[in-house]
Amino acid sequence: MSGDNSAGDVYVTLRNLLNSIQCIRDRVRDGESNTSDGAFNLSNFWGTLNQAVKSVSQEVTKISLAFSKPPLPSLQDGEKLADSILKSVLTLSTVYYWLPKSQGVTLRRQIRDATVEVLEGVSQLVEVILSSPLQSLTQDQLTSTGTVWSACDQFTQLPQDNKAAVLVVLSAQTGVVKDALEEIEQALSDAQDPFSDVLDDDEGEEPRGNQDTYWSDKDRQVIGPCQGLMKASTACLRKLTSAVKANGDVTSAQTLAQLDDLADMGKGVSPSVDDLALSLYPPMDYSSVENNVSKLAALLKKLLQIIRSSHVCGEAELVWVQFLDGAVDHNLHKARDLIQQGS
C-alpha cells in the first residue's frame, strides 16, 4: 500500500512539473523579449545560453534514468529531480528573454524556435514517463530523451548574429524555389502528360483519354515566361544571399532592421513561386495563372526595391538589381500577352 501511495505522490509531482514546463513553453512561444536600450554583449549571451541548454540536457538525462528502472524514486528524490529540471528550464527561458529585438528579429525568431523545441521535448518526455509503467524504460522514453538531446545539440548550429540568421532564411528560400522550378522543368521534359508517373494504370487497361491532364500548345507557351519569372526569383535570392554575405552589417539598429526586412520579404518568395507552379499544371486556368504571375512579379519588384535602398546594395549589386527588375517586367508582360491571346 505504501508503494502505491509513493507512486501516486511521484505521479502528482511529475504532473505539476509537466504543467509548469508547458506554461513556460507557451510564454516563450508567444511572449516578447525584454527591451534593451543599453549595451548588449551578444558573445556573453551565447556563453550563458549554451550553458543553460547544457544544464537542461543533463537534467533530462537524470530524470529519464531515474524512471527507467526500479526502485522508483522516493517522493523526496522525485521532488528534487522535478525542482532541478524546472530550474534548468526556467533558466533557459530567462536567458532567451535577455535577447532584445534590437539584436535582430530574424535571429531572435530562430533562437526562440530552438528554445521552444527544447521545452516541447522536455514536456513530451515527462508526458511519456507519466503514461508509461513507472520503473520501466520504454522505447518512447528513449526516443523522447534522444529528441531533447538533439534539440539541445542544435544550439551549437544556430546563427550567431542577425546577418547569419538572415542567410539561413535566404538559403532555405533559394532551395525551395529551385526545387519548384526543377519540378516544372522535369514535367515539361518527361512527356506530354505531366501526371503520367502518378496516374498510370498498372493493370494494363485502356489508356485514358482525358485531355485535362495534358498541356496544350498555348499552355506550353504560357509556361515559358512563367518559368522566366521563377528563374528570376532564384537569381534574386542567390544574388541577395551573396550581397548579404559581402555587405551585411550588424553594428547599427538601422542595418539590423534592413536585414530583417530583407529576410521577411525573402520569405514570401517560395510560397508565391509554389502557387504559380501549381497553377501551371493542367487543366490550366489562365485567370489563376495570370493572378499568380502578377503576385509573384509584384513581390519580386518590391523585394528588389528594398534591396536597392538597403546597405547591402553597392554599385556592383545595383547592376543585377536593375537587370532583374527588367527581367521581371519582361516576363510579366509576355505571360499576360500570351494568356490574353485568343481570349
Short mmCIF file of C-alpha atoms in Angstrom, two decimals:
data_model
loop_
_atom_site.label_atom_id
_atom_site.label_comp_id
_atom_site.label_asym_id
_atom_site.label_seq_id
_atom_site.Cartn_x
_atom_site.Cartn_y
_atom_site.Cartn_z
CA MET A 1 0.00 0.00 0.00
CA SER A 2 2.81 2.38 0.88
CA GLY A 3 4.36 1.66 -2.52
CA ASP A 4 1.11 2.65 -4.23
CA ASN A 5 0.98 5.89 -2.22
CA SER A 6 4.60 6.65 -3.14
CA ALA A 7 3.87 6.09 -6.84
CA GLY A 8 0.81 8.33 -6.57
CA ASP A 9 2.80 11.09 -4.88
CA VAL A 10 5.54 10.92 -7.51
CA TYR A 11 2.84 11.00 -10.19
CA VAL A 12 1.46 14.23 -8.72
CA THR A 13 4.97 15.72 -8.65
CA LEU A 14 5.50 14.86 -12.32
CA ARG A 15 2.07 16.19 -13.27
CA ASN A 16 2.85 19.51 -11.58
CA LEU A 17 6.22 19.62 -13.33
CA LEU A 18 4.55 19.00 -16.70
CA ASN A 19 2.07 21.83 -16.16
CA SER A 20 4.87 24.23 -15.22
CA ILE A 21 7.00 23.32 -18.26
CA GLN A 22 4.03 23.73 -20.59
CA CYS A 23 3.30 27.18 -19.17
CA ILE A 24 6.93 28.22 -19.65
CA ARG A 25 6.93 26.85 -23.21
CA ASP A 26 3.76 28.78 -24.09
CA ARG A 27 5.17 32.02 -22.66
CA VAL A 28 8.37 31.65 -24.68
CA ARG A 29 6.39 30.87 -27.84
CA ASP A 30 4.10 33.88 -27.52
CA GLY A 31 5.98 36.33 -25.30
CA GLU A 32 8.04 39.39 -26.09
CA SER A 33 11.71 39.94 -25.29
CA ASN A 34 12.99 42.49 -22.82
CA THR A 35 13.54 45.91 -24.31
CA SER A 36 17.15 46.98 -24.08
CA ASP A 37 18.36 50.49 -24.80
CA GLY A 38 21.76 49.92 -23.27
CA ALA A 39 24.75 47.95 -24.47
CA PHE A 40 24.18 44.25 -25.04
CA ASN A 41 27.02 41.74 -25.20
CA LEU A 42 26.00 39.09 -27.71
CA SER A 43 29.06 36.96 -27.00
CA ASN A 44 28.25 36.79 -23.27
CA PHE A 45 24.64 35.97 -24.12
CA TRP A 46 25.69 32.97 -26.21
CA GLY A 47 28.01 31.68 -23.49
CA THR A 48 25.24 31.84 -20.89
CA LEU A 49 22.60 30.41 -23.25
CA ASN A 50 24.76 27.42 -24.21
CA GLN A 51 25.43 26.71 -20.54
CA ALA A 52 21.69 26.82 -19.83
CA VAL A 53 20.98 24.42 -22.70
CA LYS A 54 23.68 22.05 -21.44
CA SER A 55 22.07 22.07 -18.00
CA VAL A 56 18.66 21.14 -19.44
CA SER A 57 20.23 18.24 -21.33
CA GLN A 58 21.92 16.97 -18.16
CA GLU A 59 18.75 17.24 -16.06
CA VAL A 60 16.73 15.42 -18.71
CA THR A 61 19.25 12.57 -18.61
CA LYS A 62 18.93 12.36 -14.81
CA ILE A 63 15.12 12.21 -14.75
CA SER A 64 15.00 9.73 -17.61
CA LEU A 65 17.46 7.40 -15.86
CA ALA A 66 15.65 7.76 -12.53
CA PHE A 67 12.40 6.48 -14.04
CA SER A 68 13.95 3.79 -16.24
CA LYS A 69 14.33 1.00 -13.67
CA PRO A 70 13.41 0.02 -10.09
CA PRO A 71 13.40 1.24 -7.46
CA LEU A 72 11.05 4.17 -8.05
CA PRO A 73 12.49 7.47 -6.74
CA SER A 74 11.23 8.36 -3.29
CA LEU A 75 8.89 11.32 -3.03
CA GLN A 76 11.79 13.44 -1.74
CA ASP A 77 14.09 12.36 -4.60
CA GLY A 78 11.30 12.83 -7.13
CA GLU A 79 10.72 16.37 -5.92
CA LYS A 80 14.45 17.12 -6.11
CA LEU A 81 14.56 15.85 -9.71
CA ALA A 82 11.49 17.88 -10.63
CA ASP A 83 12.88 21.02 -8.96
CA SER A 84 16.22 20.64 -10.76
CA ILE A 85 14.68 20.18 -14.18
CA LEU A 86 12.24 23.04 -13.60
CA LYS A 87 15.10 25.31 -12.53
CA SER A 88 17.07 24.44 -15.68
CA VAL A 89 14.04 25.10 -17.89
CA LEU A 90 13.34 28.42 -16.17
CA THR A 91 16.97 29.46 -16.58
CA LEU A 92 16.90 28.64 -20.29
CA SER A 93 13.73 30.66 -20.87
CA THR A 94 15.06 33.57 -18.80
CA VAL A 95 18.32 33.73 -20.75
CA TYR A 96 16.36 33.64 -24.02
CA TYR A 97 14.34 36.64 -22.83
CA TRP A 98 17.56 38.60 -22.35
CA LEU A 99 17.99 38.83 -26.12
CA PRO A 100 16.41 42.12 -27.22
CA LYS A 101 14.77 42.67 -30.59
CA SER A 102 17.40 45.31 -31.25
CA GLN A 103 19.84 42.44 -31.97
CA GLY A 104 17.65 41.42 -34.91
CA VAL A 105 14.18 39.94 -35.13
CA THR A 106 15.31 37.17 -37.50
CA LEU A 107 17.98 35.98 -35.06
CA ARG A 108 15.55 36.13 -32.17
CA ARG A 109 12.94 34.07 -34.01
CA GLN A 110 15.42 31.30 -34.71
CA ILE A 111 16.62 31.19 -31.10
CA ARG A 112 13.00 31.28 -29.91
CA ASP A 113 12.05 28.36 -32.16
CA ALA A 114 15.06 26.36 -30.94
CA THR A 115 14.19 27.13 -27.31
CA VAL A 116 10.55 26.14 -27.82
CA GLU A 117 11.70 22.88 -29.42
CA VAL A 118 13.74 22.03 -26.31
CA LEU A 119 10.86 22.91 -23.98
CA GLU A 120 8.43 20.92 -26.10
CA GLY A 121 10.80 17.96 -25.99
CA VAL A 122 11.11 18.10 -22.19
CA SER A 123 7.33 18.36 -21.90
CA GLN A 124 6.83 15.30 -24.12
CA LEU A 125 9.40 13.32 -22.14
CA VAL A 126 7.58 14.00 -18.85
CA GLU A 127 4.30 13.03 -20.53
CA VAL A 128 5.85 9.75 -21.72
CA ILE A 129 7.13 8.97 -18.22
CA LEU A 130 3.67 9.69 -16.82
CA SER A 131 1.89 7.49 -19.36
CA SER A 132 4.36 4.59 -19.18
CA PRO A 133 4.51 1.97 -16.44
CA LEU A 134 6.66 3.57 -13.77
CA GLN A 135 10.05 1.92 -13.24
CA SER A 136 10.24 0.61 -16.81
CA LEU A 137 12.25 2.04 -19.70
CA THR A 138 10.09 2.16 -22.83
CA GLN A 139 11.12 2.82 -26.41
CA ASP A 140 9.03 6.01 -26.30
CA GLN A 141 11.03 7.21 -23.33
CA LEU A 142 14.32 6.50 -25.09
CA THR A 143 13.08 8.30 -28.20
CA SER A 144 11.82 11.31 -26.22
CA THR A 145 15.10 11.61 -24.32
CA GLY A 146 17.03 11.49 -27.58
CA THR A 147 14.73 14.15 -29.05
CA VAL A 148 15.61 16.56 -26.23
CA TRP A 149 19.32 15.85 -26.63
CA SER A 150 19.06 16.59 -30.37
CA ALA A 151 17.14 19.80 -29.74
CA CYS A 152 19.82 20.89 -27.26
CA ASP A 153 22.65 19.94 -29.62
CA GLN A 154 21.27 22.11 -32.41
CA PHE A 155 22.06 25.26 -30.42
CA THR A 156 25.69 24.91 -31.49
CA GLN A 157 24.49 25.16 -35.12
CA LEU A 158 22.38 28.29 -34.66
CA PRO A 159 23.42 31.53 -36.39
CA GLN A 160 25.41 33.71 -34.00
CA ASP A 161 24.14 37.09 -35.22
CA ASN A 162 21.37 38.58 -37.34
CA LYS A 163 23.38 38.52 -40.56
CA ALA A 164 23.93 34.77 -40.21
CA ALA A 165 20.25 34.30 -39.30
CA VAL A 166 19.14 36.14 -42.45
CA LEU A 167 21.46 33.97 -44.55
CA VAL A 168 19.77 30.85 -43.09
CA VAL A 169 16.37 32.19 -44.20
CA LEU A 170 17.57 33.11 -47.70
CA SER A 171 19.33 29.79 -48.20
CA ALA A 172 16.17 27.87 -47.30
CA GLN A 173 14.08 30.00 -49.66
CA THR A 174 16.53 29.53 -52.52
CA GLY A 175 16.40 25.75 -52.11
CA VAL A 176 12.59 25.62 -52.18
CA VAL A 177 12.32 27.89 -55.23
CA LYS A 178 15.00 25.90 -57.08
CA ASP A 179 13.09 22.66 -56.35
CA ALA A 180 9.81 24.11 -57.67
CA LEU A 181 11.49 25.25 -60.89
CA GLU A 182 13.18 21.88 -61.41
CA GLU A 183 9.86 20.04 -60.93
CA ILE A 184 8.21 22.09 -63.67
CA GLU A 185 11.19 21.64 -65.99
CA GLN A 186 11.17 17.89 -65.32
CA ALA A 187 7.43 17.64 -66.01
CA LEU A 188 7.87 19.53 -69.29
CA SER A 189 10.71 17.31 -70.45
CA ASP A 190 9.23 13.97 -69.37
CA ALA A 191 6.23 13.65 -71.65
CA GLN A 192 3.10 15.34 -72.90
CA ASP A 193 1.31 14.12 -69.77
CA PRO A 194 2.80 15.60 -66.55
CA PHE A 195 0.76 13.20 -64.41
CA SER A 196 1.97 10.03 -66.15
CA ASP A 197 4.09 8.94 -63.18
CA VAL A 198 1.26 9.13 -60.67
CA LEU A 199 -1.87 8.29 -62.65
CA ASP A 200 -0.83 5.46 -64.99
CA ASP A 201 -2.91 2.34 -64.55
CA ASP A 202 -0.79 -0.65 -63.57
CA GLU A 203 -3.45 -3.16 -64.61
CA GLY A 204 -2.97 -2.62 -68.34
CA GLU A 205 -6.39 -1.14 -69.06
CA GLU A 206 -7.01 1.22 -71.96
CA PRO A 207 -5.00 4.46 -71.71
CA ARG A 208 -7.15 7.29 -70.55
CA GLY A 209 -8.17 9.97 -72.99
CA ASN A 210 -8.72 12.82 -70.56
CA GLN A 211 -7.18 15.84 -72.24
CA ASP A 212 -7.41 17.75 -68.93
CA THR A 213 -4.17 16.02 -67.92
CA TYR A 214 -2.23 17.31 -70.93
CA TRP A 215 -0.71 20.70 -71.78
CA SER A 216 -1.96 22.36 -74.97
CA ASP A 217 0.41 24.28 -77.23
CA LYS A 218 -0.86 27.54 -75.73
CA ASP A 219 -0.32 26.16 -72.21
CA ARG A 220 3.31 25.44 -73.04
CA GLN A 221 3.78 28.91 -74.50
CA VAL A 222 2.37 30.49 -71.32
CA ILE A 223 4.63 28.35 -69.16
CA GLY A 224 7.73 29.88 -70.83
CA PRO A 225 7.57 33.37 -69.26
CA CYS A 226 6.29 31.83 -66.01
CA GLN A 227 9.50 29.81 -65.89
CA GLY A 228 11.34 33.04 -66.61
CA LEU A 229 9.78 34.63 -63.52
CA MET A 230 10.67 31.60 -61.42
CA LYS A 231 14.27 31.77 -62.69
CA ALA A 232 14.34 35.48 -61.83
CA SER A 233 13.17 34.52 -58.31
CA THR A 234 16.04 32.07 -57.91
CA ALA A 235 18.56 34.56 -59.27
CA CYS A 236 17.26 37.31 -56.98
CA LEU A 237 17.59 35.13 -53.87
CA ARG A 238 21.04 33.89 -54.88
CA LYS A 239 22.32 37.39 -55.62
CA LEU A 240 20.77 38.76 -52.42
CA THR A 241 22.47 36.00 -50.41
CA SER A 242 25.84 36.97 -51.90
CA ALA A 243 25.18 40.66 -51.18
CA VAL A 244 24.28 39.96 -47.54
CA LYS A 245 27.39 37.80 -47.16
CA ALA A 246 29.61 40.54 -48.60
CA ASN A 247 27.98 43.68 -47.22
CA GLY A 248 25.66 42.68 -44.37
CA ASP A 249 26.25 44.83 -41.27
CA VAL A 250 25.06 44.18 -37.71
CA THR A 251 26.61 47.17 -35.97
CA SER A 252 23.67 49.58 -36.07
CA ALA A 253 19.94 49.45 -35.43
CA GLN A 254 19.26 50.67 -38.97
CA THR A 255 21.29 47.98 -40.73
CA LEU A 256 19.90 45.27 -38.43
CA ALA A 257 16.36 46.38 -39.27
CA GLN A 258 17.17 46.38 -43.00
CA LEU A 259 18.43 42.80 -42.77
CA ASP A 260 15.16 41.82 -41.05
CA ASP A 261 13.16 43.49 -43.84
CA LEU A 262 15.13 41.59 -46.47
CA ALA A 263 14.53 38.29 -44.66
CA ASP A 264 10.80 38.97 -44.24
CA MET A 265 10.34 39.87 -47.92
CA GLY A 266 12.53 36.95 -48.98
CA LYS A 267 10.35 34.51 -47.03
CA GLY A 268 7.40 35.37 -49.26
CA VAL A 269 9.13 34.29 -52.47
CA SER A 270 8.91 30.49 -52.18
CA PRO A 271 5.16 30.36 -51.32
CA SER A 272 4.45 32.69 -54.25
CA VAL A 273 6.59 30.57 -56.61
CA ASP A 274 4.83 27.42 -55.35
CA ASP A 275 1.41 28.98 -56.03
CA LEU A 276 2.45 29.86 -59.58
CA ALA A 277 3.98 26.42 -60.19
CA LEU A 278 0.85 24.61 -59.00
CA SER A 279 -1.39 26.73 -61.23
CA LEU A 280 0.65 25.70 -64.29
CA TYR A 281 -0.43 22.03 -64.16
CA PRO A 282 -3.31 21.02 -66.44
CA PRO A 283 -6.09 21.74 -66.72
CA MET A 284 -4.60 25.23 -66.76
CA ASP A 285 -6.84 28.03 -65.50
CA TYR A 286 -5.42 31.09 -67.24
CA SER A 287 -7.01 33.57 -64.85
CA SER A 288 -5.38 31.78 -61.91
CA VAL A 289 -2.02 31.71 -63.72
CA GLU A 290 -2.26 35.42 -64.51
CA ASN A 291 -3.17 36.20 -60.90
CA ASN A 292 -0.20 34.23 -59.58
CA VAL A 293 2.16 35.73 -62.17
CA SER A 294 1.07 39.23 -61.11
CA LYS A 295 1.50 38.45 -57.42
CA LEU A 296 4.99 36.98 -57.86
CA ALA A 297 6.10 39.85 -60.10
CA ALA A 298 4.84 42.43 -57.60
CA LEU A 299 6.62 40.63 -54.76
CA LEU A 300 9.91 40.44 -56.66
CA LYS A 301 9.76 44.11 -57.65
CA LYS A 302 9.09 45.06 -54.02
CA LEU A 303 12.00 42.89 -52.85
CA LEU A 304 14.31 44.43 -55.46
CA GLN A 305 13.21 47.88 -54.32
CA ILE A 306 14.05 47.03 -50.69
CA ILE A 307 17.42 45.59 -51.76
CA ARG A 308 18.18 48.74 -53.76
CA SER A 309 17.52 51.00 -50.76
CA SER A 310 19.39 48.83 -48.23
CA HIS A 311 23.02 48.92 -47.12
CA VAL A 312 23.78 45.58 -48.84
CA CYS A 313 23.36 47.19 -52.27
CA GLY A 314 26.56 48.74 -53.60
CA GLU A 315 27.39 49.73 -57.17
CA ALA A 316 28.09 46.14 -58.19
CA GLU A 317 24.75 44.95 -56.77
CA LEU A 318 22.85 47.78 -58.49
CA VAL A 319 23.68 46.25 -61.89
CA TRP A 320 21.89 42.94 -61.21
CA VAL A 321 19.05 44.65 -59.30
CA GLN A 322 18.27 46.72 -62.40
CA PHE A 323 18.70 43.72 -64.72
CA LEU A 324 16.34 41.52 -62.68
CA ASP A 325 13.79 44.34 -62.37
CA GLY A 326 13.70 44.47 -66.18
CA ALA A 327 13.51 40.68 -66.44
CA VAL A 328 10.50 40.61 -64.10
CA ASP A 329 8.68 43.22 -66.19
CA HIS A 330 9.52 41.41 -69.43
CA ASN A 331 8.22 38.02 -68.26
CA LEU A 332 5.14 39.53 -66.63
CA HIS A 333 4.08 41.34 -69.82
CA LYS A 334 4.90 38.36 -72.03
CA ALA A 335 2.83 35.99 -69.85
CA ARG A 336 -0.13 38.39 -69.85
CA ASP A 337 0.04 38.87 -73.63
CA LEU A 338 0.11 35.11 -74.25
CA ILE A 339 -2.76 34.45 -71.82
CA GLN A 340 -4.95 37.13 -73.41
CA GLN A 341 -4.32 35.98 -76.99
CA GLY A 342 -7.49 34.49 -78.43
CA SER A 343 -9.47 35.05 -75.23
#
